[in-house]
Short mmCIF file of C-alpha atoms (C1' of nucleotides) in Angstrom, two decimals:
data_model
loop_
_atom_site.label_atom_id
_atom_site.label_comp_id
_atom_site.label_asym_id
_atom_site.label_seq_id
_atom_site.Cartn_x
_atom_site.Cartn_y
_atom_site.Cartn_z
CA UNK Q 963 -44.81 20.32 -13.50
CA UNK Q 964 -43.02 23.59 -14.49
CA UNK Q 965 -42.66 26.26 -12.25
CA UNK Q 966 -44.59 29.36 -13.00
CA UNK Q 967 -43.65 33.39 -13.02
CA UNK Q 968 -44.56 35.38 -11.16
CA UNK Q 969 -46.80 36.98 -13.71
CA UNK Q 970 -47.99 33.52 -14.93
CA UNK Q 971 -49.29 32.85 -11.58
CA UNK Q 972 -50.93 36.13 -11.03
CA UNK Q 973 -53.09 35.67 -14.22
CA UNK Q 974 -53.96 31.96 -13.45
CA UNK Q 975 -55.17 33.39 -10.16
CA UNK Q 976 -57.07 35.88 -11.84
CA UNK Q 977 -58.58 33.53 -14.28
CA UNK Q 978 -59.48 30.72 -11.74
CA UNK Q 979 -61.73 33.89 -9.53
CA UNK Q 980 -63.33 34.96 -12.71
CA UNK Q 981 -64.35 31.62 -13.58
CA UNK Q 982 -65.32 31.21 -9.70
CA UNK Q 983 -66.80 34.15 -9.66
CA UNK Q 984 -68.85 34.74 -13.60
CA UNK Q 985 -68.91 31.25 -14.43
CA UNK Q 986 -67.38 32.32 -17.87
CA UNK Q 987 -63.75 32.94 -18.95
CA UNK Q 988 -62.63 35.79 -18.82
CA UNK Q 989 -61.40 37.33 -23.04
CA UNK Q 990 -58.00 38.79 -23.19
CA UNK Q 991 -58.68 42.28 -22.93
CA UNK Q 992 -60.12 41.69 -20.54
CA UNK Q 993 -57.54 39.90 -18.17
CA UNK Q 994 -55.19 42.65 -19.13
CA UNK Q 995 -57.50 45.56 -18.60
CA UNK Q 996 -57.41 44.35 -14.95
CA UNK Q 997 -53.58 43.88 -14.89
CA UNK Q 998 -53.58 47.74 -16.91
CA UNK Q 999 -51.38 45.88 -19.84
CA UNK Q 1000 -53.01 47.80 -23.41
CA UNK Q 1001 -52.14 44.92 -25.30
CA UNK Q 1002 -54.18 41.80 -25.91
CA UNK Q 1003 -50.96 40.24 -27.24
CA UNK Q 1004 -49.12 40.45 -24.03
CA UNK Q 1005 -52.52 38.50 -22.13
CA UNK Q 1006 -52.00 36.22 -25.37
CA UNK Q 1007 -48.39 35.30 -24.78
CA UNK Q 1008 -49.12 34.61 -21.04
CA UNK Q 1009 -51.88 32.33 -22.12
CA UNK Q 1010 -50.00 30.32 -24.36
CA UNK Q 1011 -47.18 29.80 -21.55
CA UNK Q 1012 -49.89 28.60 -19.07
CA UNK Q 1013 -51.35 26.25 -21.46
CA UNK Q 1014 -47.66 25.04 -22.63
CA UNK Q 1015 -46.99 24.40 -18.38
CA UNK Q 1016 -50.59 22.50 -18.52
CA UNK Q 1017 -51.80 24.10 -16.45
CA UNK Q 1018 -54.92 25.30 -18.87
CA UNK Q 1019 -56.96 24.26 -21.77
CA UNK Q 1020 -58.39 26.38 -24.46
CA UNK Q 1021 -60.64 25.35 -27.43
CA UNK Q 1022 -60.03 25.31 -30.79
CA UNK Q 1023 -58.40 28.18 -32.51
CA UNK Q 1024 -60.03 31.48 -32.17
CA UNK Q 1025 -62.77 30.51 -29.91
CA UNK Q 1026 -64.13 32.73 -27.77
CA UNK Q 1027 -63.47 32.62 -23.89
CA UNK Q 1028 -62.68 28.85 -23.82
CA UNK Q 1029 -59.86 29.20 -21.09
CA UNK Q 1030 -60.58 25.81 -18.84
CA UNK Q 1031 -58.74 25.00 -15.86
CA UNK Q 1032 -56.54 21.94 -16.18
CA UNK Q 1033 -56.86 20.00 -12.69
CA UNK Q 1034 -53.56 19.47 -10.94
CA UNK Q 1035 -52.16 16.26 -10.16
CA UNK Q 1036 -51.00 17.47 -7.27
CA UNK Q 1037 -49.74 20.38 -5.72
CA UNK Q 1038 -48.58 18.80 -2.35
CA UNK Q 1039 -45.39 20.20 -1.70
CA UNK Q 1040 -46.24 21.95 1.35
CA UNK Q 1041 -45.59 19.44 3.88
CA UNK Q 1042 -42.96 17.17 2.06
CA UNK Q 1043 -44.76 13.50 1.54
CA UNK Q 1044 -44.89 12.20 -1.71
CA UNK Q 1045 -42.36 8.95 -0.53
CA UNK Q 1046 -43.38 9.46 2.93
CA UNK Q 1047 -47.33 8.12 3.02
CA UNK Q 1048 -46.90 6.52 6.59
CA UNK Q 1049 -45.58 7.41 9.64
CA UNK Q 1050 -45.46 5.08 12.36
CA UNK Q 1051 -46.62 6.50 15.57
CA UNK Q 1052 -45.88 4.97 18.64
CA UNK Q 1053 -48.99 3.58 20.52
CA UNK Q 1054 -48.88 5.26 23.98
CA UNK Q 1055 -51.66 2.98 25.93
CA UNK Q 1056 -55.26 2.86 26.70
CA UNK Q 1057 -56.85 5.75 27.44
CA UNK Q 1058 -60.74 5.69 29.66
CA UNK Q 1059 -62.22 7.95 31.23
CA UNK Q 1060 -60.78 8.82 34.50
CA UNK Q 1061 -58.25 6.73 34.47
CA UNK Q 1062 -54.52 7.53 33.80
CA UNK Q 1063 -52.58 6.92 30.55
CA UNK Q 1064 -52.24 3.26 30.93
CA UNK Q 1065 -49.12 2.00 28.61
CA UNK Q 1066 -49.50 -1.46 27.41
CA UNK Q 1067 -46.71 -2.44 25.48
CA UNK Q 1068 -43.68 -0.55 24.62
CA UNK Q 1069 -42.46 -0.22 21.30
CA UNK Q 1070 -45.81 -0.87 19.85
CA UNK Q 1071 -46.72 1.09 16.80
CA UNK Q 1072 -49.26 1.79 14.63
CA UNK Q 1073 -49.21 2.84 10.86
CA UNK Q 1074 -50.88 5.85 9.98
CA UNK Q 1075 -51.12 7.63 6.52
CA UNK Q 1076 -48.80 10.71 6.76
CA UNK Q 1077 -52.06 12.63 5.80
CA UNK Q 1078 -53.63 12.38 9.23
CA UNK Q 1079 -51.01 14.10 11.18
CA UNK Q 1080 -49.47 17.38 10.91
CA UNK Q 1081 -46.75 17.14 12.89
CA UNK Q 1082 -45.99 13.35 13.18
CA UNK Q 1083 -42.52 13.81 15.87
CA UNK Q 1084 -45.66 15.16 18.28
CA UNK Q 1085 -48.41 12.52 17.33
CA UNK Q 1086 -49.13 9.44 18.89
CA UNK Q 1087 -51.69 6.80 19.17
CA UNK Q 1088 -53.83 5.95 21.84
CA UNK Q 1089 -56.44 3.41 22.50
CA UNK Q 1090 -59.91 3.81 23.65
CA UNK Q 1091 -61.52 2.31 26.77
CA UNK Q 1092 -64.74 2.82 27.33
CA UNK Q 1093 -68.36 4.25 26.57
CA UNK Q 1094 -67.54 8.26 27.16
CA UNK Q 1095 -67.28 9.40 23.41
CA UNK Q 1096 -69.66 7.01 22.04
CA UNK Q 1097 -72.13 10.09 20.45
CA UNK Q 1098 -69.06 11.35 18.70
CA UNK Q 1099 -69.06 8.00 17.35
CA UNK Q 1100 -65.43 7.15 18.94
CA UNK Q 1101 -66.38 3.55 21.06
CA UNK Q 1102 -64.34 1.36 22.79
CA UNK Q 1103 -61.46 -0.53 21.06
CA UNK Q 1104 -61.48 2.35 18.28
CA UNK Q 1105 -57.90 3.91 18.37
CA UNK Q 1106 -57.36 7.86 18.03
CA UNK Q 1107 -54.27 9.71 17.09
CA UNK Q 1108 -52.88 12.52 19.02
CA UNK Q 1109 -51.45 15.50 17.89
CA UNK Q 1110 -49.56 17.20 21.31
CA UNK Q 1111 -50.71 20.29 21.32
CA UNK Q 1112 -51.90 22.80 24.07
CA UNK Q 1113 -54.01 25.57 23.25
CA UNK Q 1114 -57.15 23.19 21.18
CA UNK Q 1115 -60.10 25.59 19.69
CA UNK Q 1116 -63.36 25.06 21.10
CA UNK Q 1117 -65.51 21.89 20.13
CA UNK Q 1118 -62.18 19.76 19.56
CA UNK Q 1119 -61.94 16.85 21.13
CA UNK Q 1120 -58.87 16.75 23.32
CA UNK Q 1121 -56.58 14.55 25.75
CA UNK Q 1122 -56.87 16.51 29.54
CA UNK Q 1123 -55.23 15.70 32.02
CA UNK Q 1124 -57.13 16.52 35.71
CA UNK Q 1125 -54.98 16.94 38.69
CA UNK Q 1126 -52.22 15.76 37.38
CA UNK Q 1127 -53.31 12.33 37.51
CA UNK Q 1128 -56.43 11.25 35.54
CA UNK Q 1129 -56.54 11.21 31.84
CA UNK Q 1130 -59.54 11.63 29.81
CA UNK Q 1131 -60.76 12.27 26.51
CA UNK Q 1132 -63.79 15.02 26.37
CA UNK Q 1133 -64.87 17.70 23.72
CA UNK Q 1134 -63.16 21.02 25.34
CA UNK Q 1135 -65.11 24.22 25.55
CA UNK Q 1136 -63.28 27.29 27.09
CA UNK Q 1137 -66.50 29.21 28.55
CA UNK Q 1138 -65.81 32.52 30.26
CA UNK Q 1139 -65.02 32.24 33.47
CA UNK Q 1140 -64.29 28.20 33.28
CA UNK Q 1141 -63.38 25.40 31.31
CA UNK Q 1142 -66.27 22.60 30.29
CA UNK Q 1143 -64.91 19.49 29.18
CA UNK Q 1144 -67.93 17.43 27.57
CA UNK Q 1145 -68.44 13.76 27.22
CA UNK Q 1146 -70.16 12.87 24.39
CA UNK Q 1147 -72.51 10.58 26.06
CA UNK Q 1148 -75.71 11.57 27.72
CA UNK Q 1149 -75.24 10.03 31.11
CA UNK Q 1150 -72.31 11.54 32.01
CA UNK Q 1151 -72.15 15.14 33.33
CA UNK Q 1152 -69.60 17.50 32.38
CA UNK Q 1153 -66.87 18.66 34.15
CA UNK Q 1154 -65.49 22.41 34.56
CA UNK Q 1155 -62.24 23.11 35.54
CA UNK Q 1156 -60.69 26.40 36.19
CA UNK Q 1157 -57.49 24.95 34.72
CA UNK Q 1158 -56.11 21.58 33.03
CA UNK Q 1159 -53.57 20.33 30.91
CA UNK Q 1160 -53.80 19.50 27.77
CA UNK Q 1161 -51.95 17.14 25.96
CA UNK Q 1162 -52.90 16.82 23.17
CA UNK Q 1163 -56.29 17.34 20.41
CA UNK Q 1164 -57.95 14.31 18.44
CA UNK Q 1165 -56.91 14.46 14.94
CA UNK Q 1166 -58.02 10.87 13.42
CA UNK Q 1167 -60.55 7.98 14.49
CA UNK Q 1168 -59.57 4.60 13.62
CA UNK Q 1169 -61.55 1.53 14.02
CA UNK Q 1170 -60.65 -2.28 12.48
CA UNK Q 1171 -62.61 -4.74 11.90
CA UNK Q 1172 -61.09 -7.58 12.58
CA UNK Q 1173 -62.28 -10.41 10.30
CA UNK Q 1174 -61.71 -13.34 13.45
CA UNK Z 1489 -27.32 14.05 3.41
CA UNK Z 1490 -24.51 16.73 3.35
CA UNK Z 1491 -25.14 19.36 6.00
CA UNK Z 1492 -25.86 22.78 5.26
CA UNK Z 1493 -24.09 26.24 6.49
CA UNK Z 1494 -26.13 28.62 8.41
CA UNK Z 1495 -26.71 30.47 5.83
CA UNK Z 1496 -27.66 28.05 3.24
CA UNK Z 1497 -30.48 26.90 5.57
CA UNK Z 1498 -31.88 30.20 5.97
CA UNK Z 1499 -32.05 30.79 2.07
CA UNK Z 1500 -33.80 27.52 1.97
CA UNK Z 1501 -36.22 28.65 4.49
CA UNK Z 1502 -36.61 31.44 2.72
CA UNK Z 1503 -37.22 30.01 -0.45
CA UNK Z 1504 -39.89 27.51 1.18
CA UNK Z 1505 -41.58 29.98 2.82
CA UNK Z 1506 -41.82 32.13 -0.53
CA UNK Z 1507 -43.02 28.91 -2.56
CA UNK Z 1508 -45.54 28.96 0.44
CA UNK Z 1509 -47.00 31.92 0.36
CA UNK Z 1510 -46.51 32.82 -3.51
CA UNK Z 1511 -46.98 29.54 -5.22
CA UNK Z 1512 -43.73 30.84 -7.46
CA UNK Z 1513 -40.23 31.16 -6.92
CA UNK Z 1514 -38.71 33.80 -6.05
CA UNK Z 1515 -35.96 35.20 -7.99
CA UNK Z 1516 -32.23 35.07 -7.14
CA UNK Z 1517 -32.55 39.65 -6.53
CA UNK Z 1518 -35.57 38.66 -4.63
CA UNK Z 1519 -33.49 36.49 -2.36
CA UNK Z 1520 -30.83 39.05 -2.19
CA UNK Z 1521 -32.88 41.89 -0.93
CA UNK Z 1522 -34.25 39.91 1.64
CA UNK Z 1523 -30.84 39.34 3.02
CA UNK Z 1524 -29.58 42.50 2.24
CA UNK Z 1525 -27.77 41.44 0.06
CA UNK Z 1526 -26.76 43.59 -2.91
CA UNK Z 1527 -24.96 41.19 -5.81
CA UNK Z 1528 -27.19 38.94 -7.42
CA UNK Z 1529 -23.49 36.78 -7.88
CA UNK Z 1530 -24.00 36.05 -4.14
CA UNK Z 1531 -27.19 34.34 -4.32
CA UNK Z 1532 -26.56 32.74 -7.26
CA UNK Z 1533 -23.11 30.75 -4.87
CA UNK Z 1534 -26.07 29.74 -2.18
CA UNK Z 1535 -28.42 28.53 -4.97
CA UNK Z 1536 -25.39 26.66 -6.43
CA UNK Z 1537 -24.56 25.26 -3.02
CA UNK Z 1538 -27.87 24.04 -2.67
CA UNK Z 1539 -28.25 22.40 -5.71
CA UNK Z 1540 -25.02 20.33 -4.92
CA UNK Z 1541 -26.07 19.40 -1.93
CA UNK Z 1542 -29.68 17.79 -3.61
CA UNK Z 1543 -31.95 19.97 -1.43
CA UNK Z 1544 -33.86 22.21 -4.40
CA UNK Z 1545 -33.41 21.39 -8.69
CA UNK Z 1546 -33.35 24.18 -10.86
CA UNK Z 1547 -34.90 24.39 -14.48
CA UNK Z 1548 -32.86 25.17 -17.72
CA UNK Z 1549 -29.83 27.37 -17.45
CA UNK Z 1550 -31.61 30.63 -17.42
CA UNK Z 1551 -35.08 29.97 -16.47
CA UNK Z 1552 -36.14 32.51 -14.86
CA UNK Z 1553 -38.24 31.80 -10.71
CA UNK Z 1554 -37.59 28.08 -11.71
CA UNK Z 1555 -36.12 26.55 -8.10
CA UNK Z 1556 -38.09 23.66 -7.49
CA UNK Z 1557 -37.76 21.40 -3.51
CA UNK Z 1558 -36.39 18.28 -3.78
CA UNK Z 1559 -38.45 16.47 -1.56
CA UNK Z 1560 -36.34 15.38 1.42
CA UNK Z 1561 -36.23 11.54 3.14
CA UNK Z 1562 -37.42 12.97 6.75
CA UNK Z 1563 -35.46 12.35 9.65
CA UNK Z 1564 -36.51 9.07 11.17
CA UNK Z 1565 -38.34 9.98 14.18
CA UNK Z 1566 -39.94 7.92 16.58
CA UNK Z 1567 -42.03 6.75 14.32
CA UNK Z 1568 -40.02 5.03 11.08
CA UNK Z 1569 -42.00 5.09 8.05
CA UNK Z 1570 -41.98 2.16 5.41
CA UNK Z 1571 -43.50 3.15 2.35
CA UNK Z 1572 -43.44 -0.85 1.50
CA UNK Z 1573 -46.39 -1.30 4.04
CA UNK Z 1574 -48.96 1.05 2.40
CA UNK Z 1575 -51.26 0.53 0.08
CA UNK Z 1576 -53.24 3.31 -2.14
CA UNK Z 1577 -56.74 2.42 -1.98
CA UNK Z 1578 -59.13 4.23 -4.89
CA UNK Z 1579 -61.79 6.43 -3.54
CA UNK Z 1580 -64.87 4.99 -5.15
CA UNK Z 1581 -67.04 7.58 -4.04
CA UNK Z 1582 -69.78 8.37 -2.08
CA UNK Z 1583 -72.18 5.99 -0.27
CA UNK Z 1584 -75.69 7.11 1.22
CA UNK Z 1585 -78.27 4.65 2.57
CA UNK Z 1586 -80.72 4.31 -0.24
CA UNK Z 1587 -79.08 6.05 -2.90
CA UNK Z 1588 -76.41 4.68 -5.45
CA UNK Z 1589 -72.51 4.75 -4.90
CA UNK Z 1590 -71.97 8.14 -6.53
CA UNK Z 1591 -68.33 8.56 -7.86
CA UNK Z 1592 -66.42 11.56 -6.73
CA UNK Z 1593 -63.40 11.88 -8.68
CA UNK Z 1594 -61.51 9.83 -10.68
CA UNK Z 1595 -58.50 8.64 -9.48
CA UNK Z 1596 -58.41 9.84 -6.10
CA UNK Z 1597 -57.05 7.41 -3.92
CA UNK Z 1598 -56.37 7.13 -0.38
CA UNK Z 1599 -52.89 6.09 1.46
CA UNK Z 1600 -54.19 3.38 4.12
CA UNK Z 1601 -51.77 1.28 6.43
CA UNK Z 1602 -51.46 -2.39 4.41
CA UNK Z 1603 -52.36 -3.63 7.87
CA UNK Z 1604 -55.84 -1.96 7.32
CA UNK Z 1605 -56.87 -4.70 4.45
CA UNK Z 1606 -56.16 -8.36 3.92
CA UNK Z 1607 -56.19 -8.31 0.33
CA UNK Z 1608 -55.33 -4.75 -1.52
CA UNK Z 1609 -56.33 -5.45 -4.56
CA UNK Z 1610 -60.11 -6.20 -3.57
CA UNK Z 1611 -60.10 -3.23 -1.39
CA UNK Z 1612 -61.37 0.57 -1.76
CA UNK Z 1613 -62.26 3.40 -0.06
CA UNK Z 1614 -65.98 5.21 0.53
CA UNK Z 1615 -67.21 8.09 1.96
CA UNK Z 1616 -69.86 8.20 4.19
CA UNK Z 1617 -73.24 10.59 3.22
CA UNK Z 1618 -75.96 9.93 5.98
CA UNK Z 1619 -76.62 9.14 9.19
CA UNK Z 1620 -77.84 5.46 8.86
CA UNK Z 1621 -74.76 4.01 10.75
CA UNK Z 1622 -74.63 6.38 13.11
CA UNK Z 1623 -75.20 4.38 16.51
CA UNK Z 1624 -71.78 1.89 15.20
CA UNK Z 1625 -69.99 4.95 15.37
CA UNK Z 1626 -69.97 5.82 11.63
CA UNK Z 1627 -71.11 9.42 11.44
CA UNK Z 1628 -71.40 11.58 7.86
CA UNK Z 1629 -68.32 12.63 6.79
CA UNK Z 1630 -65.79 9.26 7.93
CA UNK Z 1631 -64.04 6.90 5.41
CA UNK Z 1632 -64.99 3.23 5.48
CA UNK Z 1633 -62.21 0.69 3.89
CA UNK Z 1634 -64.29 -2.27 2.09
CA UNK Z 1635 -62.84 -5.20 0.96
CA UNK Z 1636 -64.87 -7.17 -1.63
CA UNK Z 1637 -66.63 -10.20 -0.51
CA UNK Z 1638 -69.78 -11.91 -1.46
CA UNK Z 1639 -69.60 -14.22 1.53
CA UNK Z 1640 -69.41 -12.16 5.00
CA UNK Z 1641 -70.44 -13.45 8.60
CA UNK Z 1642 -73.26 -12.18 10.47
CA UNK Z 1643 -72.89 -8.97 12.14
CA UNK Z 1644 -70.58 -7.83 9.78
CA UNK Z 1645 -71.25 -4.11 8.22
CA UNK Z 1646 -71.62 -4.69 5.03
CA UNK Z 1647 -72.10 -2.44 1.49
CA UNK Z 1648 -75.50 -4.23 0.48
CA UNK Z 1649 -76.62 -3.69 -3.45
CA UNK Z 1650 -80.63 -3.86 -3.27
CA UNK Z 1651 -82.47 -4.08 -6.54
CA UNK Z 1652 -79.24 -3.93 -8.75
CA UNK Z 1653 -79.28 -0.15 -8.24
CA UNK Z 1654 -78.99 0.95 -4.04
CA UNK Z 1655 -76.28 0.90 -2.00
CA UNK Z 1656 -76.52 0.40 1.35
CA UNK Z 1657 -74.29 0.43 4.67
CA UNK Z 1658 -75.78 -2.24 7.11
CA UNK Z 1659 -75.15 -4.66 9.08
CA UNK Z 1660 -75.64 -8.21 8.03
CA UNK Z 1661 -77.70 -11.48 9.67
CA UNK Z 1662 -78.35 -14.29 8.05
CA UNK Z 1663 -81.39 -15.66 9.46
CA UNK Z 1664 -83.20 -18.91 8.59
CA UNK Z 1665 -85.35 -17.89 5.84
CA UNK Z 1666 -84.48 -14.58 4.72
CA UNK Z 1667 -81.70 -12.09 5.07
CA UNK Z 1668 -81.66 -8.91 7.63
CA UNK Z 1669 -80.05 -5.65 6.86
CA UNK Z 1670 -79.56 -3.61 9.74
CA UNK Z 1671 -79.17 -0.22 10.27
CA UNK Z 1672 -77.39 1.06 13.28
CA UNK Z 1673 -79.73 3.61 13.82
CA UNK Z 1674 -82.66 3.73 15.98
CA UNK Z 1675 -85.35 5.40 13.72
CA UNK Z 1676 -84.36 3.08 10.84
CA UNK Z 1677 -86.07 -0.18 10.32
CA UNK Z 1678 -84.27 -3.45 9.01
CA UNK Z 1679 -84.55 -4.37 5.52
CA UNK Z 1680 -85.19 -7.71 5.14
CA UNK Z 1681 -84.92 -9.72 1.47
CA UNK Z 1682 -84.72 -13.06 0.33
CA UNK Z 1683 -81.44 -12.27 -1.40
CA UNK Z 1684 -78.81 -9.67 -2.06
CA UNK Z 1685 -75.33 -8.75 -3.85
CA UNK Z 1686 -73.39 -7.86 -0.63
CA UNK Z 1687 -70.36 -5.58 -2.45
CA UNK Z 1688 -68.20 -6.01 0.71
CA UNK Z 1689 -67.48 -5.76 3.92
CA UNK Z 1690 -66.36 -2.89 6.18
CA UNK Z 1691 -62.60 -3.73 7.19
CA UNK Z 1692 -62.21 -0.36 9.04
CA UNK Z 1693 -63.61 3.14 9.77
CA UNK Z 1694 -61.42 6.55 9.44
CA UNK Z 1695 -62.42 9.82 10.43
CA UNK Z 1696 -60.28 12.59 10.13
CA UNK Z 1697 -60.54 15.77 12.09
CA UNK Z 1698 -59.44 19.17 10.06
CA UNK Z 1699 -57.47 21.32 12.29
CA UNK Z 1700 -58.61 25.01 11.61
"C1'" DA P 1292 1.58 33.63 14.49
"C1'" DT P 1293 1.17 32.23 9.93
"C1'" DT P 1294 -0.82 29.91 6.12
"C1'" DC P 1295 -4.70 27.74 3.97
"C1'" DT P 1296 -9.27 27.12 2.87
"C1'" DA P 1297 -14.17 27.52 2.58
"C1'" DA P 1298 -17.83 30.48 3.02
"C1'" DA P 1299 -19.74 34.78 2.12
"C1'" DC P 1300 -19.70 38.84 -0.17
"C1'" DC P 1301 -19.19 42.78 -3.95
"C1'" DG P 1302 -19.87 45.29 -8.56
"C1'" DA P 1303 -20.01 45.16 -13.18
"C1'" DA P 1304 -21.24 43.26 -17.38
"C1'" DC P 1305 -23.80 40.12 -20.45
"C1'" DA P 1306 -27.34 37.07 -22.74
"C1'" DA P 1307 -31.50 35.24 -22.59
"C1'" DA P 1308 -36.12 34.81 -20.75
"C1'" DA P 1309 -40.13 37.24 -19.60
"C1'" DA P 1310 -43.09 40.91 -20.23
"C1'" DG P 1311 -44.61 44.43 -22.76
"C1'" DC P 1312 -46.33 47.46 -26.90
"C1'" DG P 1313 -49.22 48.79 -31.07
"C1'" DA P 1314 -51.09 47.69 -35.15
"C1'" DA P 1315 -53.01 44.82 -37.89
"C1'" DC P 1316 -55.96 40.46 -39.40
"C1'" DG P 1317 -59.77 36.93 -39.46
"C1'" DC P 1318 -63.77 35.26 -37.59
"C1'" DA P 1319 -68.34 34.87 -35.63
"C1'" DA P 1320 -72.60 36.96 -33.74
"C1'" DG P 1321 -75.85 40.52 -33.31
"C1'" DC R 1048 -71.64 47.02 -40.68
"C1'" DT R 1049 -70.24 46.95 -36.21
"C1'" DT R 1050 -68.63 44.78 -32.07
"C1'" DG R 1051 -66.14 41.62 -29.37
"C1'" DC R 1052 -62.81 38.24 -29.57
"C1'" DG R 1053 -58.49 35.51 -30.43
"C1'" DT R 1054 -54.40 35.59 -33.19
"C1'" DT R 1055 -50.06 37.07 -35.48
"C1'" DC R 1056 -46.02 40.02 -36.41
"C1'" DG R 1057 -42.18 42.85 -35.40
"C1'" DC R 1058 -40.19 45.41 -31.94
"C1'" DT R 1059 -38.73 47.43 -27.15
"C1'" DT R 1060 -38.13 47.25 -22.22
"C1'" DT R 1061 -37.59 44.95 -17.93
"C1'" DT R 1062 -36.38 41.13 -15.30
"C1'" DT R 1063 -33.52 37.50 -14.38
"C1'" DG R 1064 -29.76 34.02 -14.32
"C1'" DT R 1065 -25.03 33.73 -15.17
"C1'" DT R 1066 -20.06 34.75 -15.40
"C1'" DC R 1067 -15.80 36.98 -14.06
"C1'" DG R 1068 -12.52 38.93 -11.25
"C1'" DG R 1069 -11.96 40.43 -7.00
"C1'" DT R 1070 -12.35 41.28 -1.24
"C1'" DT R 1071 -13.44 39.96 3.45
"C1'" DT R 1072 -14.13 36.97 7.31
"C1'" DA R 1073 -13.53 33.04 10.26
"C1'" DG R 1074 -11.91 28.77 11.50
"C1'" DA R 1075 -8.60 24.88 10.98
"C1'" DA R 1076 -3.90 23.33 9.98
"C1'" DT R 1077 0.76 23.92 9.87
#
DNA sequence: ATTCTAAACCGAACAAAAAGCGAACGCAAG
DNA sequence: CTTGCGTTCGCTTTTTGTTCGGTTTAGAAT
């Protein structure tokens, strides 16, 4: 809940690594020979305010190197959620292997937990059509979400689009002197490209079940 | 809500960006030499500003590195989000073929789309351990939603208890005088037994891809 | 052009929180 | 007994938020 100091946070760092690192808690003297305070009273008083803020446990009185880390509800402030589980991402059409973008209906939309996108104003939804993923376990009907973004790391899966025209959905390799786009599916070749577009990488599967 | 001045976004920014990277507040002379600012009085007007306007919440008068977010609504996008259509699932843990469901963590939950499950309250959320599904497109690693049902239809995938003790992902046949379990995965054989607790039945597969 | 107002800024001063010190004390284990 | 450890007590220093009275700038209103 409370916010830490500056100082408060240091130590907790301090104390998580030596628990990381030893496997045992580090004693007071310790933690303040590191931070060069001569005073195990000083380590003491930061103690107490950590386990005050909850964000530690120690054992009973006087016991020797009982810190424990308290796990943390949650520290998920970085992104801004907590109300905001869902975004709805618009559905952008069908997507197969060689084919263009195909848009099926407009204004469709698909719920997705807020945790699967990054940036949900450049994520979208697409539907697959077809057998080219099916080793990266991503078949036909399963949808994928989109995150718009050019410059994907090798190994990600990613929307390209070839000449301008033909969208497809392969794993992207930049080799040295060429670009491999993989299918994950051993009777297709792949296909090198000097150059492409890409629109966007693969950041979710999702398949239903529907139960008829 | 109420917008802000040029500068009062930039201390924000700032302020976010130090939460960031710090995991503490910074304080108010912090702020100021940042901006080059050289009154502490001047900050403190941009902190009060901010506080009117609801964008960050500040501890007791005088706490020292206490400036806290306030978690904003986002800016409908493209995609609305409705809280109302989400349900948190509970992360029951993990499920291997042949092993039992093994609890991760207590409470963990996951945010899934209500449109993901008929019925919520019968619903959770495993993780996947194994390759045993691997040829329906359910690799190590993906999310399965199950919804509990003793009852399901053939070909369903379904979380099979064997023996009172394993758990199992297969699919399901009934045939005429005994019951198939099926993995989806070539050097796997079927399991067949007279009878079986089927847990439930797979209502949808997630897969999430870390970016980084 | 003038007045008015809100935003942004300054410097000084103050009180309280945070951080620090050193010296003791009690306790348990080797 | 010694050693390592947590704890307590009074005290000082540093950091930090806050307040107060002012100035400056820029844009809108009169």
């Amino acid at each position: 809940m409370s916010n830490l100091t500056k100082k408060q946070n240091e130590v907790l760092a301090f104390i998580k690594k030596h628990l990381d690192d030893c496997g045992y808690a580090p004693s007071y003297r310790e933690i303040g020979e590191h931070f060069r305070l001569s005073s195990s009273a000083t380590v003491h008083g930061h103690i107490q305010s950590l386990v005050d803020k909850g964000m530690i446990r120690i054992g009973e009185e006087g016991e020797a190197r009982s810190i424990e880390l308290v796990p943390q509800a949650e520290p998920i402030h970085r992104g801004f959620r907590l109300s905001a589980d869902v975004v709805n991402l618009p559905m952008m059409g069908l997507i197969a292997a060689g084919q263009p973008i195909e848009a099926i209906n407009d204004n469709e939309t698909m719920a997705v937990p807020a945790s699967f996108v990054l940036d949900g104003a450049n994520s979208y939804v697409l539907k697959i059509k077809g057998q080219s993923m099916i080793e990266d376990g991503i078949l036909d009907g399963d949808f994928v979400v989109i995150e718009r973004n050019p410059s994907p790391r090798n190994g990600e899966v990613v929307v390209a689009l070839l000449d301008n025209a033909f969208a497809t959905l392969k794993r992207f390799y930049r080799e040295p002197s060429r670009i491999r786009l993989q299918p994950a599916n051993k009777t297709m070749d792949p296909i090198y490209v000097q150059d492409c577009i890409i629109q966007g990488v693969v950041r979710a599967v999702i398949r239903k079940f529907q139960p008829v």
